[in-house]
Amino acid sequence: MSKNTKADMFVDIVALHDEVTGSCNICTVRLPDQRRIKFIVDCGLFQEEKYQRENYYFPFDPREIDFALVTHNHIDHIGRIPKLYKDGFNGPTYASTTTSELMTYALNNTAEIFEAATSQNQGRVRHAMSDSSVPVYLANLMNAPLFDKDDVSYAMDNVYGVEFNRRIKIDPNVSVMFAGNGHLLGASSILVTISYPGQRSINLFFSGDYAKTNMFFDVKAMPKNIYELPVTVIEESTYGTTSNSTIKRVFDDNLLESMDMGHTFIAPVFALGRTQEILLKIRRLQEAGKLDPTIPIFLDGNLAQSYTSYYNHHKKLLTPEARDFVPENLSMIHEFAERESLLKKGGAKVILTTSGMGSYGPAQFYLPYFITRADATIHFCGFTTPNTFGRVLQDTPQGELIDVKGVMVEKKARVLATNEFSGHGKKEDLLESIERFPNAKSVLVNHGEKATKQSFAQSVTDTIHPSKGVEVLGPDVCVRVGAYGIIKTLPVTDLEFKSFDAPEEQSKSRQKQKLFRRKMQ
Ligand SMILES: [Zn+2]
Ligand SMILES: [Zn+2]
């Protein structure tokens, strides 16, 4: 027996994404018998323009991945799963049962956008952007689709749904457990346990995008013994520097005031989650007698309508109080002619339309018209990234000119926003979610703007001070974790021919590639 057989096992973790999109954690386990297991947690599309080219390649060999885990159905967490299979991944993908069902909608919608993009018809591309958060610049860049519907169907044949709180063995040395979280219907945190005879197990807890609660369902607690484990927590930090006290709950008042003013109230919404939350809000205002139920409500966007129907067909997933979330007098808009007639329709009304940032989908049809109307209120209900149409619209003062597809128009509409619907825990929630593990050995901070990750890591150090420290994940650093937390960090370039090496049979040129280096920038 060689002395290597007694070596402690460890797992090397690298986040392929530096910020909040393109989520992908690559984990390489080295067992005491030298066997290597590679798995990834999420495999999302990069959405920031500066990272767009990274969507085209993986800085690792997909054939070497043993299995993939998916936290939730957002395109920046699942959008490259079909490409992973297309590029040679041959293993199973596990997700919560609900996520495994919802993924079909999101991935097929994305494939449609890619397919339309390759027609090189800008008009068609924009039209096909029916709800999605797939960037136009990515779609327009493509000569061939990143993947098509056949690739989606192949990938989905390999996706397995797993019930919450059930530990399943997916490799002789690896078990996983999906735990519910309030970020989104089906959203999970994932516990990965690596075990080996005679060795202490390594427990990794991936928070995924995390929220403590959700308007639609109760978040199930994990079995008590899980909280006692000596874990390394991999925690998201999107709002790691934001306090709950900054949230202003103004949506109801803004909506009611707009109705009193006889306005068209138009809310750009994300298809999954946000759409249904706002429908529920409206329903509750009607039930409370605050909103006249004869005021018409319209919902436009294919994906938003599909997800709404999924909620309606899966009421068991929802709390009894949220099951009847569809408001009185709701009409679905499908046709162009229906949209046009809505523009001519006077009086108070509510229009919910994708996309949430106003850049794609039917919002592109409504917003240019309603911007110029003094009897309209445009209400954003989620985060808008810089340079999106939604952000520009909010930042332009009323009465000033705004560029709408090359035409300067005067902004007459009232433009409002709220941050009350966010699906991400704030600093206090995130710290509290880590504190649920009194025996946490170390914390790896993930999924946030770079400065936010650093600052949140400091907060974790100051308030929780895990015994084996806190590290920030990113594409340039590999964190080696053992049963008792962080062992050490290594620069990713040093790992090229170690944990993340390409197989020997691969060409020399491939081996020379600087793995994880953003060579396309
Ligand atoms: Zn998410
Ligand atoms: Zn995310």
PDB file of N, CA and C in Angstrom, residues 71-72 164 178-190 205-214 217-220 236 423-425 436:
ATOM      1  N   THR A  71     -29.067  24.659  -8.361  1.00  0.00           N
ATOM      2  CA  THR A  71     -29.759  25.229  -7.204  1.00  0.00           C
ATOM      3  C   THR A  71     -31.157  25.743  -7.539  1.00  0.00           C
ATOM      4  N   HIS A  72     -31.327  26.419  -8.698  1.00  0.00           N
ATOM      5  CA  HIS A  72     -32.659  26.958  -8.995  1.00  0.00           C
ATOM      6  C   HIS A  72     -32.774  27.391 -10.444  1.00  0.00           C
ATOM      7  N   PHE A 164     -37.076  17.553  -1.498  1.00  0.00           N
ATOM      8  CA  PHE A 164     -36.359  18.282  -0.448  1.00  0.00           C
ATOM      9  C   PHE A 164     -36.102  17.394   0.771  1.00  0.00           C
ATOM     10  N   PHE A 178     -31.053  18.236  -1.000  1.00  0.00           N
ATOM     11  CA  PHE A 178     -31.579  19.532  -1.421  1.00  0.00           C
ATOM     12  C   PHE A 178     -32.471  20.068  -0.300  1.00  0.00           C
ATOM     13  N   ALA A 179     -32.253  21.320   0.073  1.00  0.00           N
ATOM     14  CA  ALA A 179     -33.061  21.930   1.135  1.00  0.00           C
ATOM     15  C   ALA A 179     -33.764  23.144   0.542  1.00  0.00           C
ATOM     16  N   GLY A 180     -35.031  23.327   0.882  1.00  0.00           N
ATOM     17  CA  GLY A 180     -35.800  24.432   0.313  1.00  0.00           C
ATOM     18  C   GLY A 180     -35.274  25.782   0.765  1.00  0.00           C
ATOM     19  N   ASN A 181     -35.455  26.784  -0.059  1.00  0.00           N
ATOM     20  CA  ASN A 181     -35.128  28.160   0.331  1.00  0.00           C
ATOM     21  C   ASN A 181     -36.047  29.113  -0.402  1.00  0.00           C
ATOM     22  N   GLY A 182     -36.239  30.304   0.162  1.00  0.00           N
ATOM     23  CA  GLY A 182     -37.305  31.187  -0.297  1.00  0.00           C
ATOM     24  C   GLY A 182     -37.011  31.991  -1.561  1.00  0.00           C
ATOM     25  N   HIS A 183     -35.850  31.805  -2.163  1.00  0.00           N
ATOM     26  CA  HIS A 183     -35.469  32.626  -3.325  1.00  0.00           C
ATOM     27  C   HIS A 183     -36.485  32.532  -4.462  1.00  0.00           C
ATOM     28  N   LEU A 184     -36.992  31.331  -4.687  1.00  0.00           N
ATOM     29  CA  LEU A 184     -37.823  31.089  -5.869  1.00  0.00           C
ATOM     30  C   LEU A 184     -38.549  29.766  -5.663  1.00  0.00           C
ATOM     31  N   LEU A 185     -39.645  29.572  -6.342  1.00  0.00           N
ATOM     32  CA  LEU A 185     -40.298  28.266  -6.275  1.00  0.00           C
ATOM     33  C   LEU A 185     -39.288  27.201  -6.735  1.00  0.00           C
ATOM     34  N   GLY A 186     -39.084  26.192  -5.912  1.00  0.00           N
ATOM     35  CA  GLY A 186     -38.133  25.128  -6.260  1.00  0.00           C
ATOM     36  C   GLY A 186     -36.690  25.402  -5.873  1.00  0.00           C
ATOM     37  N   ALA A 187     -36.384  26.634  -5.442  1.00  0.00           N
ATOM     38  CA  ALA A 187     -34.983  26.993  -5.149  1.00  0.00           C
ATOM     39  C   ALA A 187     -34.451  26.185  -3.971  1.00  0.00           C
ATOM     40  N   SER A 188     -33.191  25.794  -4.089  1.00  0.00           N
ATOM     41  CA  SER A 188     -32.585  24.943  -3.067  1.00  0.00           C
ATOM     42  C   SER A 188     -31.251  25.471  -2.603  1.00  0.00           C
ATOM     43  N   SER A 189     -30.956  25.155  -1.353  1.00  0.00           N
ATOM     44  CA  SER A 189     -29.586  25.128  -0.890  1.00  0.00           C
ATOM     45  C   SER A 189     -29.213  23.651  -0.962  1.00  0.00           C
ATOM     46  N   ILE A 190     -27.950  23.353  -1.145  1.00  0.00           N
ATOM     47  CA  ILE A 190     -27.565  21.946  -1.338  1.00  0.00           C
ATOM     48  C   ILE A 190     -26.445  21.556  -0.372  1.00  0.00           C
ATOM     49  N   PHE A 205     -21.989  23.096   2.303  1.00  0.00           N
ATOM     50  CA  PHE A 205     -23.370  23.577   2.213  1.00  0.00           C
ATOM     51  C   PHE A 205     -23.412  24.774   1.268  1.00  0.00           C
ATOM     52  N   PHE A 206     -23.957  24.562   0.072  1.00  0.00           N
ATOM     53  CA  PHE A 206     -24.075  25.629  -0.924  1.00  0.00           C
ATOM     54  C   PHE A 206     -25.404  26.350  -0.702  1.00  0.00           C
ATOM     55  N   SER A 207     -25.350  27.612  -0.344  1.00  0.00           N
ATOM     56  CA  SER A 207     -26.607  28.331  -0.052  1.00  0.00           C
ATOM     57  C   SER A 207     -27.469  28.478  -1.300  1.00  0.00           C
ATOM     58  N   GLY A 208     -26.828  28.537  -2.488  1.00  0.00           N
ATOM     59  CA  GLY A 208     -27.573  28.931  -3.694  1.00  0.00           C
ATOM     60  C   GLY A 208     -28.024  30.369  -3.508  1.00  0.00           C
ATOM     61  N   ASP A 209     -28.786  30.911  -4.438  1.00  0.00           N
ATOM     62  CA  ASP A 209     -29.381  32.228  -4.205  1.00  0.00           C
ATOM     63  C   ASP A 209     -30.374  32.021  -3.069  1.00  0.00           C
ATOM     64  N   TYR A 210     -30.276  32.885  -2.058  1.00  0.00           N
ATOM     65  CA  TYR A 210     -30.980  32.567  -0.821  1.00  0.00           C
ATOM     66  C   TYR A 210     -31.930  33.677  -0.370  1.00  0.00           C
ATOM     67  N   ALA A 211     -33.126  33.273   0.012  1.00  0.00           N
ATOM     68  CA  ALA A 211     -34.024  34.169   0.754  1.00  0.00           C
ATOM     69  C   ALA A 211     -34.660  33.349   1.860  1.00  0.00           C
ATOM     70  N   LYS A 212     -34.900  34.016   2.977  1.00  0.00           N
ATOM     71  CA  LYS A 212     -35.420  33.314   4.147  1.00  0.00           C
ATOM     72  C   LYS A 212     -36.867  32.871   3.930  1.00  0.00           C
ATOM     73  N   THR A 213     -37.645  33.726   3.316  1.00  0.00           N
ATOM     74  CA  THR A 213     -39.080  33.442   3.158  1.00  0.00           C
ATOM     75  C   THR A 213     -39.531  33.707   1.719  1.00  0.00           C
ATOM     76  N   ASN A 214     -40.755  33.286   1.439  1.00  0.00           N
ATOM     77  CA  ASN A 214     -41.351  33.547   0.136  1.00  0.00           C
ATOM     78  C   ASN A 214     -42.850  33.760   0.339  1.00  0.00           C
ATOM     79  N   PHE A 217     -44.814  30.135  -0.485  1.00  0.00           N
ATOM     80  CA  PHE A 217     -44.658  28.819   0.149  1.00  0.00           C
ATOM     81  C   PHE A 217     -43.875  28.961   1.447  1.00  0.00           C
ATOM     82  N   ASP A 218     -44.058  27.967   2.317  1.00  0.00           N
ATOM     83  CA  ASP A 218     -43.285  27.922   3.558  1.00  0.00           C
ATOM     84  C   ASP A 218     -41.960  27.234   3.266  1.00  0.00           C
ATOM     85  N   VAL A 219     -40.904  27.799   3.792  1.00  0.00           N
ATOM     86  CA  VAL A 219     -39.587  27.170   3.608  1.00  0.00           C
ATOM     87  C   VAL A 219     -39.432  26.093   4.679  1.00  0.00           C
ATOM     88  N   LYS A 220     -39.254  24.857   4.227  1.00  0.00           N
ATOM     89  CA  LYS A 220     -39.110  23.725   5.154  1.00  0.00           C
ATOM     90  C   LYS A 220     -37.763  23.779   5.846  1.00  0.00           C
ATOM     91  N   GLU A 236     -23.989  32.857  -0.791  1.00  0.00           N
ATOM     92  CA  GLU A 236     -24.149  33.951  -1.760  1.00  0.00           C
ATOM     93  C   GLU A 236     -24.062  35.294  -1.025  1.00  0.00           C
ATOM     94  N   GLY A 423     -35.707  38.791  -4.139  1.00  0.00           N
ATOM     95  CA  GLY A 423     -35.668  37.376  -3.754  1.00  0.00           C
ATOM     96  C   GLY A 423     -34.362  36.982  -3.081  1.00  0.00           C
ATOM     97  N   HIS A 424     -33.589  37.976  -2.670  1.00  0.00           N
ATOM     98  CA  HIS A 424     -32.308  37.682  -2.019  1.00  0.00           C
ATOM     99  C   HIS A 424     -32.313  38.185  -0.585  1.00  0.00           C
ATOM    100  N   GLY A 425     -31.781  37.364   0.311  1.00  0.00           N
ATOM    101  CA  GLY A 425     -31.616  37.792   1.686  1.00  0.00           C
ATOM    102  C   GLY A 425     -30.655  38.967   1.768  1.00  0.00           C
ATOM    103  N   ARG A 436     -27.020  29.461  11.604  1.00  0.00           N
ATOM    104  CA  ARG A 436     -27.803  28.256  11.882  1.00  0.00           C
ATOM    105  C   ARG A 436     -26.895  27.041  12.069  1.00  0.00           C
TER     106      ARG A 436
END
